[in-house]
CSV table of C-alpha atoms in Angstrom, one decimal:
chain,number,residue,atom,x,y,z
A,1,MET,CA,18.5,11.9,-15.1
A,2,PRO,CA,14.8,11.8,-14.6
A,3,ARG,CA,13.6,11.2,-11.0
A,4,THR,CA,12.4,7.6,-10.5
A,5,GLY,CA,9.4,6.5,-8.5
A,6,LEU,CA,7.9,3.3,-7.1
A,7,VAL,CA,4.1,3.4,-6.8
A,8,LEU,CA,2.4,0.7,-4.7
A,9,GLU,CA,-1.3,-0.2,-4.8
A,10,GLY,CA,-3.0,-1.6,-1.7
A,11,GLY,CA,-5.3,-4.5,-1.5
A,12,GLY,CA,-4.7,-6.0,2.0
A,13,MET,CA,-2.8,-9.3,1.9
A,14,ARG,CA,-2.8,-9.2,-2.0
A,15,ALA,CA,0.1,-6.7,-1.5
A,16,LEU,CA,2.3,-9.6,-0.5
A,17,PHE,CA,2.7,-10.0,-4.2
A,18,SER,CA,4.2,-6.5,-4.2
A,19,ALA,CA,6.4,-7.4,-1.3
A,20,GLY,CA,7.8,-10.3,-3.3
A,21,VAL,CA,8.6,-8.0,-6.3
A,22,MET,CA,10.1,-5.4,-3.9
A,23,ASP,CA,12.3,-8.0,-2.2
A,24,VAL,CA,13.8,-9.1,-5.5
A,25,MET,CA,14.5,-5.4,-6.4
A,26,LEU,CA,16.1,-4.8,-3.0
A,27,GLU,CA,18.3,-7.9,-3.3
A,28,ASN,CA,19.5,-6.7,-6.6
A,29,GLY,CA,20.4,-3.2,-5.5
A,30,ILE,CA,17.6,-1.3,-7.3
A,31,THR,CA,16.7,2.0,-5.7
A,32,PHE,CA,14.2,4.8,-6.4
A,33,ASP,CA,14.2,8.5,-5.7
A,34,GLY,CA,10.7,8.2,-4.2
A,35,VAL,CA,8.2,5.6,-3.1
A,36,ILE,CA,4.5,6.1,-2.6
A,37,GLY,CA,2.1,3.6,-1.1
A,38,VAL,CA,-1.6,3.3,-0.4
A,39,SER,CA,-3.1,1.2,2.3
A,40,ALA,CA,-1.1,-2.1,2.4
A,41,GLY,CA,1.2,-0.6,-0.2
A,42,ALA,CA,2.2,1.9,2.5
A,43,SER,CA,2.4,-0.7,5.3
A,44,PHE,CA,4.6,-3.0,3.2
A,45,GLY,CA,6.4,-0.3,1.2
A,46,CYS,CA,8.0,1.4,4.1
A,47,ASN,CA,10.3,-1.7,4.3
A,48,TYR,CA,11.7,-0.7,1.0
A,49,LYS,CA,13.1,2.5,2.5
A,50,SER,CA,14.4,0.6,5.5
A,51,ARG,CA,16.0,-1.9,3.2
A,52,GLN,CA,14.6,-4.9,5.0
A,53,ALA,CA,14.0,-7.5,2.4
A,54,GLY,CA,12.0,-10.5,3.7
A,55,ARG,CA,10.6,-8.6,6.7
A,56,VAL,CA,7.0,-8.3,5.3
A,57,LEU,CA,6.6,-12.0,4.7
A,58,ARG,CA,8.3,-12.9,8.0
A,59,TYR,CA,6.2,-10.9,10.3
A,60,ASN,CA,3.0,-11.8,8.6
A,61,LEU,CA,3.8,-15.6,8.8
A,62,ASN,CA,4.9,-15.3,12.4
A,63,TYR,CA,2.0,-13.1,13.7
A,64,VAL,CA,-1.0,-13.4,11.4
A,65,ASP,CA,-2.6,-15.8,13.8
A,66,HIS,CA,-1.8,-13.7,16.9
A,67,PRO,CA,-5.1,-12.8,18.5
A,68,ASP,CA,-4.3,-9.1,18.6
A,69,TYR,CA,-3.0,-8.8,15.1
A,70,MET,CA,-6.0,-9.0,12.8
A,71,GLY,CA,-9.6,-10.2,12.8
A,72,VAL,CA,-12.7,-10.3,15.0
A,73,ARG,CA,-10.9,-10.0,18.4
A,74,PRO,CA,-9.2,-6.6,17.7
A,75,LEU,CA,-12.4,-5.4,16.0
A,76,LEU,CA,-14.5,-6.1,19.0
A,77,LYS,CA,-12.0,-4.8,21.5
A,78,THR,CA,-10.9,-1.6,19.7
A,79,GLY,CA,-13.1,-1.1,16.6
A,80,ASN,CA,-10.2,-1.9,14.3
A,81,ILE,CA,-10.0,-5.1,12.3
A,82,ILE,CA,-6.2,-4.6,12.3
A,83,GLY,CA,-5.0,-4.3,15.8
A,84,ALA,CA,-3.8,-0.7,16.0
A,85,GLU,CA,-1.4,-0.9,18.9
A,86,PHE,CA,-0.1,-4.5,18.3
A,87,ALA,CA,0.3,-4.4,14.5
A,88,TYR,CA,1.6,-0.8,14.1
A,89,HIS,CA,3.5,-0.2,17.3
A,90,THR,CA,4.3,-3.4,19.4
A,91,LEU,CA,5.3,-5.5,16.4
A,92,PRO,CA,7.8,-3.1,14.8
A,93,THR,CA,9.4,-1.9,18.1
A,94,GLN,CA,9.5,-5.2,20.1
A,95,LEU,CA,8.8,-8.3,18.0
A,96,ASP,CA,10.2,-7.9,14.5
A,97,LEU,CA,12.2,-4.7,14.7
A,98,PHE,CA,11.8,-2.0,12.0
A,99,ASP,CA,15.2,-0.4,11.1
A,100,ASP,CA,14.5,3.2,11.9
A,101,ALA,CA,18.1,4.3,11.5
A,102,THR,CA,18.3,2.9,7.9
A,103,TYR,CA,14.9,4.3,7.1
A,104,GLU,CA,15.9,7.8,8.2
A,105,ALA,CA,19.4,7.7,6.5
A,106,ASN,CA,18.0,6.5,3.2
A,107,PRO,CA,17.6,9.4,0.8
A,108,THR,CA,14.6,7.8,-0.9
A,109,ALA,CA,11.5,9.9,-0.1
A,110,PHE,CA,8.5,7.9,1.2
A,111,TYR,CA,4.9,9.0,0.9
A,112,VAL,CA,1.6,7.6,2.1
A,113,VAL,CA,-1.9,8.4,0.9
A,114,CYS,CA,-4.8,8.8,3.4
A,115,LEU,CA,-8.4,10.0,3.1
A,116,ASP,CA,-9.6,13.1,5.0
A,117,VAL,CA,-13.0,12.0,6.4
A,118,GLU,CA,-14.2,15.6,6.7
A,119,THR,CA,-13.6,16.5,3.0
A,120,GLY,CA,-13.5,13.1,1.3
A,121,LYS,CA,-10.2,14.2,-0.4
A,122,PRO,CA,-6.9,12.4,-0.4
A,123,ILE,CA,-4.0,13.6,1.8
A,124,TYR,CA,-0.5,12.9,0.7
A,125,LYS,CA,2.1,12.8,3.5
A,126,ARG,CA,5.9,12.5,3.2
A,127,LEU,CA,7.3,10.5,6.1
A,128,ASP,CA,10.9,11.2,6.8
A,129,LYS,CA,10.7,9.3,10.1
A,130,CYS,CA,8.8,6.1,10.8
A,131,ASP,CA,8.4,6.9,14.5
A,132,ARG,CA,5.1,6.5,16.3
A,133,GLU,CA,3.5,9.4,14.5
A,134,GLY,CA,4.8,8.1,11.2
A,135,ARG,CA,3.3,4.7,11.9
A,136,GLU,CA,0.0,6.3,12.7
A,137,TRP,CA,0.0,7.9,9.2
A,138,ILE,CA,0.7,4.4,7.8
A,139,ARG,CA,-2.1,2.9,9.9
A,140,ALA,CA,-4.5,5.6,8.7
A,141,SER,CA,-3.7,4.8,5.1
A,142,GLY,CA,-4.9,1.2,5.6
A,143,SER,CA,-7.9,1.9,8.0
A,144,MET,CA,-10.9,0.5,6.1
A,145,PRO,CA,-14.2,2.2,6.7
A,146,VAL,CA,-16.7,0.7,9.1
A,147,VAL,CA,-14.2,-1.9,10.4
A,148,SER,CA,-11.7,0.9,11.5
A,149,VAL,CA,-11.9,3.9,13.7
A,150,PRO,CA,-10.7,7.1,11.9
A,151,VAL,CA,-7.1,7.9,12.9
A,152,GLN,CA,-6.4,11.3,14.3
A,153,VAL,CA,-2.9,12.5,13.3
A,154,GLY,CA,-1.4,15.7,12.0
A,155,GLY,CA,-4.6,17.6,12.6
A,156,TYR,CA,-6.7,15.3,10.4
A,157,LYS,CA,-9.2,12.5,10.9
A,158,LEU,CA,-8.2,9.9,8.4
A,159,LEU,CA,-9.2,6.6,6.8
A,160,ASP,CA,-8.1,4.3,3.9
A,161,GLY,CA,-6.3,6.3,1.2
A,162,ALA,CA,-7.6,4.0,-1.5
A,163,MET,CA,-11.0,5.7,-1.3
A,164,GLY,CA,-9.4,8.9,-2.6
A,165,ASP,CA,-6.5,7.7,-4.8
A,166,ASN,CA,-6.2,4.0,-5.4
A,167,ILE,CA,-3.0,4.2,-7.6
A,168,PRO,CA,-1.3,7.6,-7.1
A,169,LEU,CA,0.8,7.7,-10.2
A,170,GLU,CA,-0.6,11.0,-11.4
A,171,TYR,CA,0.2,12.6,-8.0
A,172,PHE,CA,3.7,11.3,-8.1
A,173,GLN,CA,4.2,12.7,-11.6
A,174,SER,CA,2.8,16.0,-10.5
A,175,ILE,CA,5.6,16.4,-7.8
A,176,GLY,CA,8.4,15.5,-10.2
A,177,TYR,CA,8.7,11.8,-10.4
A,178,GLU,CA,8.9,11.3,-14.2
A,179,ARG,CA,9.8,7.6,-14.6
A,180,ASN,CA,7.8,5.3,-12.5
A,181,VAL,CA,7.4,1.6,-11.7
A,182,VAL,CA,3.9,0.7,-10.6
A,183,ILE,CA,3.1,-2.5,-8.8
A,184,LEU,CA,-0.5,-3.6,-8.9
A,185,THR,CA,-2.3,-6.3,-7.0
A,186,GLN,CA,-4.9,-7.2,-9.6
A,187,PRO,CA,-4.2,-8.8,-13.0
A,188,ARG,CA,-4.2,-6.9,-16.3
A,189,GLY,CA,-7.7,-6.4,-17.6
A,190,PHE,CA,-9.3,-6.2,-14.1
A,191,GLN,CA,-12.1,-3.7,-13.7
A,192,LYS,CA,-13.5,-2.7,-10.4
A,193,THR,CA,-17.3,-2.9,-9.8
A,194,PRO,CA,-19.4,-1.1,-7.2
A,195,SER,CA,-18.9,-2.6,-3.7
A,196,LYS,CA,-21.6,-5.0,-2.6
A,197,ALA,CA,-21.1,-3.6,0.9
A,198,PHE,CA,-21.8,-0.1,-0.2
A,199,PRO,CA,-25.5,0.0,1.0
A,200,LEU,CA,-24.3,-1.1,4.5
A,201,ILE,CA,-21.5,1.4,4.5
A,202,LYS,CA,-23.9,4.2,3.4
A,203,MET,CA,-26.3,3.3,6.2
A,204,LEU,CA,-23.6,3.3,8.9
A,205,LEU,CA,-21.6,6.3,7.8
A,206,LYS,CA,-23.9,8.7,5.9
A,207,ARG,CA,-24.8,10.9,9.0
A,208,LYS,CA,-21.3,11.2,10.6
A,209,TYR,CA,-19.1,11.0,7.5
A,210,PRO,CA,-21.1,11.8,4.4
A,211,LYS,CA,-17.9,12.7,2.4
A,212,VAL,CA,-16.5,9.2,3.0
A,213,VAL,CA,-19.8,7.7,1.6
A,214,GLU,CA,-19.4,9.9,-1.5
A,215,ALA,CA,-15.8,8.8,-1.9
A,216,MET,CA,-16.8,5.1,-1.6
A,217,GLN,CA,-19.7,5.6,-4.1
A,218,ARG,CA,-17.3,6.8,-6.8
A,219,ARG,CA,-14.3,4.7,-6.0
A,220,HIS,CA,-14.8,2.1,-8.7
A,221,VAL,CA,-15.2,4.8,-11.3
A,222,LEU,CA,-12.0,6.5,-10.2
A,223,TYR,CA,-10.2,3.2,-10.1
A,224,ASN,CA,-11.1,2.3,-13.6
A,225,GLU,CA,-10.2,5.7,-14.9
A,226,GLN,CA,-6.8,5.3,-13.2
A,227,LEU,CA,-6.3,2.0,-15.0
A,228,ARG,CA,-6.9,3.7,-18.3
A,229,TYR,CA,-4.4,6.4,-17.4
A,230,LEU,CA,-1.8,3.8,-16.4
A,231,GLU,CA,-2.1,2.1,-19.8
A,232,GLU,CA,-1.8,5.4,-21.6
A,233,GLN,CA,1.4,6.2,-19.6
A,234,GLU,CA,2.7,2.7,-20.2
A,235,GLN,CA,2.3,3.2,-24.0
A,236,MET,CA,4.2,6.5,-23.7
A,237,GLY,CA,7.2,4.7,-22.2
A,238,GLN,CA,7.6,6.5,-19.0
A,239,THR,CA,5.8,4.0,-16.8
A,240,LEU,CA,6.4,0.3,-16.2
A,241,LEU,CA,3.4,-1.7,-14.9
A,242,ILE,CA,3.9,-4.9,-13.0
A,243,TYR,CA,0.8,-7.0,-12.6
A,244,PRO,CA,0.1,-10.4,-11.0
A,245,PRO,CA,-0.1,-13.1,-13.7
A,246,GLU,CA,-3.6,-14.0,-12.6
A,247,LYS,CA,-6.2,-13.1,-10.0
A,248,LEU,CA,-4.6,-13.8,-6.6
A,249,ASN,CA,-6.3,-16.5,-4.5
A,250,ILE,CA,-6.1,-14.5,-1.3
A,251,SER,CA,-8.4,-12.3,0.8
A,252,ARG,CA,-7.7,-8.8,2.2
A,253,ILE,CA,-7.4,-10.2,5.7
A,254,GLU,CA,-6.1,-13.7,4.8
A,255,THR,CA,-4.8,-15.8,7.7
A,256,ASN,CA,-4.0,-19.0,5.7
A,257,LYS,CA,-0.2,-19.0,5.8
A,258,GLN,CA,0.2,-21.1,2.7
A,259,LYS,CA,-1.8,-18.6,0.7
A,260,LEU,CA,0.4,-15.8,2.2
A,261,GLN,CA,3.5,-17.6,1.1
A,262,ASP,CA,2.1,-18.5,-2.4
A,263,THR,CA,1.2,-14.8,-3.0
A,264,TYR,CA,4.6,-13.6,-2.0
A,265,ASP,CA,6.2,-16.3,-4.1
A,266,LYS,CA,4.2,-15.2,-7.2
A,267,GLY,CA,5.6,-11.7,-6.6
A,268,ARG,CA,9.2,-13.0,-6.4
A,269,GLU,CA,8.7,-15.0,-9.6
A,270,MET,CA,7.4,-11.9,-11.4
A,271,GLY,CA,10.2,-9.8,-10.0
A,272,LEU,CA,12.9,-12.2,-11.2
A,273,LYS,CA,11.2,-12.5,-14.6
A,274,LEU,CA,11.1,-8.8,-15.0
A,275,LEU,CA,14.4,-7.9,-13.4
A,276,PRO,CA,16.2,-7.2,-16.7
A,277,THR,CA,13.2,-5.1,-17.9
A,278,ILE,CA,13.2,-3.1,-14.7
A,279,ARG,CA,17.0,-2.5,-15.0
A,280,ASP,CA,16.6,-1.4,-18.6
A,281,PHE,CA,13.6,0.8,-17.7
A,282,LEU,CA,15.4,2.6,-14.9
A,283,GLY,CA,18.7,2.9,-16.8
A,284,SER,CA,21.6,2.3,-14.4
A,285,PRO,CA,20.2,2.1,-10.8
A,286,ARG,CA,22.5,2.9,-8.0
A,287,ILE,CA,24.0,-0.2,-6.3
A,288,ILE,CA,23.9,0.0,-2.5
C-alpha cells in the first residue's frame, strides 16, 4: 500500500476551514501515515495526531478575545502578535488540554515547516512529542515576520514556514508519501500577488535578516508555482485537492466569533460532501 499523507496550508484563521474538514475525517475514522502543516496548518494540524476533533474551534471561540491570546496587547508586550506563552503553552497545558499521550502513541508522523532566518531556507521538523520544545517548533512555523520575534529552538532562529514552502506537497512526496490529500485555504483559481506590506518588511528587516527579505520577495512566485504543481499532481491521480468553495470572509487574525464559526462550518460542509471521494482516494483507511 502506498504511504498516505495529509498536507495542510496555513493562512491564519482561514485554516479553520481545514479544521472543519479534518474533524469530519477524524469523526469518520480516516487516518494518514503522515501529516505536515505550515503555520496555522501546523498549529491546527497537530490536533489530528492527538485525535481531538472539535478542539481547534472550541479553544479559538473560547479564548480569541482573551487579551493575551492575539492582537495588539501581546504584540506590544512581547513583540509577538500571537501571545507566545499564553497561546502555545498556557492554553494547551492548563485551559484546553492537549492530549499528549494520544499524540505520542499515534503512529502517524507529524511534521512542521519553519523558515531559517539566517539562510532563508525551509526547515522540516518531525515532532514525535508535542512537549514544550515541540510547541515552540509549532509556534515558529506560524511566527509572521515583523509582528513576531524569531523563535530560537533546535539550534535555529526560525520564522513562518510559509515564506519558504507554502504548500509542502513536493517535500512530502520526496520522503515517501505517495498518495496525498492537500487542504488549501484559498479557492481554486486563486493566484498570490506581491505583498503590499513588502516595502515596509524590507525596510525593517533588510539589515538584520536579509535572507528573510529575499524569501518574502519571491514568496508569491513560489506559491503560484506550487499551485501549478498541485494541479499537475491532481491530474496524475496521486493527489486529492480540497479547496474552500469561495474566498473565505475572514482575516488572518480574525476575532469575530461568528466568522470563525462560519469558516469552520464551511470546512465541515466540504468534508462531508467529499467524504466518499476521500475514502475512495485513500482506499480502505484504518478505522480507529
